[in-house]
Short mmCIF file of C-alpha atoms in Angstrom, two decimals:
data_model
loop_
_atom_site.label_atom_id
_atom_site.label_comp_id
_atom_site.label_asym_id
_atom_site.label_seq_id
_atom_site.Cartn_x
_atom_site.Cartn_y
_atom_site.Cartn_z
CA UNK A 8 36.27 -17.52 -24.22
CA UNK A 9 33.24 -19.09 -22.67
CA UNK A 10 29.86 -18.15 -24.07
CA UNK A 11 28.00 -19.05 -20.91
CA UNK A 12 25.77 -16.37 -19.42
CA UNK A 13 27.05 -14.74 -16.28
CA UNK A 14 25.96 -16.51 -13.13
CA UNK A 15 23.55 -14.63 -10.91
CA UNK A 16 23.77 -15.25 -7.18
CA UNK A 17 20.79 -17.24 -5.92
CA UNK A 18 19.76 -14.57 -3.40
CA UNK A 19 19.71 -11.90 -6.11
CA UNK A 20 17.66 -14.14 -8.40
CA UNK A 21 15.13 -14.86 -5.64
CA UNK A 22 14.88 -11.15 -4.81
CA UNK A 23 14.31 -10.23 -8.46
CA UNK A 24 11.62 -12.86 -8.92
CA UNK A 25 9.92 -11.89 -5.65
CA UNK A 26 9.86 -8.20 -6.60
CA UNK A 27 8.36 -9.02 -10.00
CA UNK A 28 5.67 -11.25 -8.48
CA UNK A 29 4.81 -8.59 -5.88
CA UNK A 30 4.57 -6.01 -8.63
CA UNK A 31 2.12 -8.20 -10.57
CA UNK A 32 0.03 -8.85 -7.44
CA UNK A 33 0.00 -5.12 -6.63
CA UNK A 34 -1.17 -4.25 -10.16
CA UNK A 35 -4.01 -6.78 -9.97
CA UNK A 36 -5.07 -5.50 -6.54
CA UNK A 37 -5.11 -1.92 -7.85
CA UNK A 38 -7.29 -3.00 -10.78
CA UNK A 39 -9.75 -4.68 -8.40
CA UNK A 40 -9.87 -1.58 -6.17
CA UNK A 41 -10.43 0.71 -9.17
CA UNK A 42 -13.22 -1.50 -10.51
CA UNK A 43 -14.90 -1.60 -7.09
CA UNK A 44 -14.51 2.18 -6.68
CA UNK A 45 -15.91 2.91 -10.14
CA UNK A 46 -18.89 0.66 -9.43
CA UNK A 47 -19.59 2.42 -6.16
CA UNK A 48 -19.33 5.87 -7.75
CA UNK A 49 -21.78 4.78 -10.43
CA UNK A 50 -24.15 3.45 -7.76
CA UNK A 51 -23.99 6.76 -5.87
CA UNK A 52 -24.85 8.69 -9.03
CA UNK A 53 -27.74 6.30 -9.69
CA UNK A 54 -29.08 6.92 -6.19
CA UNK A 55 -28.75 10.67 -6.70
CA UNK A 56 -30.90 10.43 -9.85
CA UNK A 57 -33.82 9.40 -7.62
CA UNK A 58 -33.41 12.37 -5.28
CA UNK A 59 -31.16 13.95 -2.66
CA UNK A 60 -28.74 11.57 -0.94
CA UNK A 61 -26.81 11.69 2.31
CA UNK A 62 -23.67 10.11 3.68
CA UNK A 63 -25.89 7.77 5.70
CA UNK A 64 -27.83 6.67 2.59
CA UNK A 65 -24.57 5.81 0.87
CA UNK A 66 -23.16 3.95 3.89
CA UNK A 67 -26.29 1.85 4.29
CA UNK A 68 -26.72 1.11 0.59
CA UNK A 69 -23.09 0.27 -0.17
CA UNK A 70 -22.07 -1.10 3.27
CA UNK A 71 -19.07 1.21 3.54
CA UNK A 72 -17.60 3.35 6.31
CA UNK A 73 -18.50 6.97 7.01
CA UNK A 74 -15.05 8.09 5.84
CA UNK A 75 -15.25 6.12 2.59
CA UNK A 76 -18.71 7.52 1.85
CA UNK A 77 -17.44 11.04 2.55
CA UNK A 78 -14.46 10.49 0.25
CA UNK A 79 -16.69 9.29 -2.58
CA UNK A 80 -19.16 12.15 -2.12
CA UNK A 81 -16.37 14.76 -1.98
CA UNK A 82 -14.81 13.26 -5.11
CA UNK A 83 -18.11 13.50 -6.99
CA UNK A 84 -18.62 17.09 -5.78
CA UNK A 85 -15.09 18.04 -6.89
CA UNK A 86 -15.70 16.39 -10.28
CA UNK A 87 -18.85 18.48 -10.70
CA UNK A 88 -21.22 15.50 -10.68
CA UNK A 89 -22.91 16.31 -7.36
CA UNK A 90 -23.78 19.54 -5.58
CA UNK A 91 -23.55 19.75 -1.79
CA UNK A 92 -26.56 21.31 -0.07
CA UNK A 93 -26.55 22.40 3.57
CA UNK A 94 -23.94 22.09 6.29
CA UNK A 95 -23.06 19.82 9.15
CA UNK A 96 -25.42 16.95 9.86
CA UNK A 97 -28.03 18.25 7.45
CA UNK A 98 -25.83 17.95 4.35
CA UNK A 99 -27.36 16.29 1.33
CA UNK A 100 -26.18 15.89 -2.23
CA UNK A 101 -28.03 16.28 -5.51
CA UNK A 102 -27.02 15.76 -9.11
CA UNK A 103 -25.40 18.87 -10.52
CA UNK A 104 -27.21 20.62 -13.32
CA UNK A 105 -25.27 20.28 -16.54
#
């Protein structure tokens, strides 16, 4: 009996290595996104400590899109960190009372 390891077809080996490398790249990208997101959420809360904030304030300060600012603000409202005041274009956000 031979004690050699079983041969793996080259294509299968390449596919396995490629999938592993992509997985590592994806994990690193997710870490970068999470770090950036956490930093932005912290910045929004810091701005809210000064006074009421709006979507526009956040967009201008952080250089992000309207949708991204809305997502961050909604997340902070849902987490109980911010309170939404008003409706429509006159919406502002303040720190929630703990």
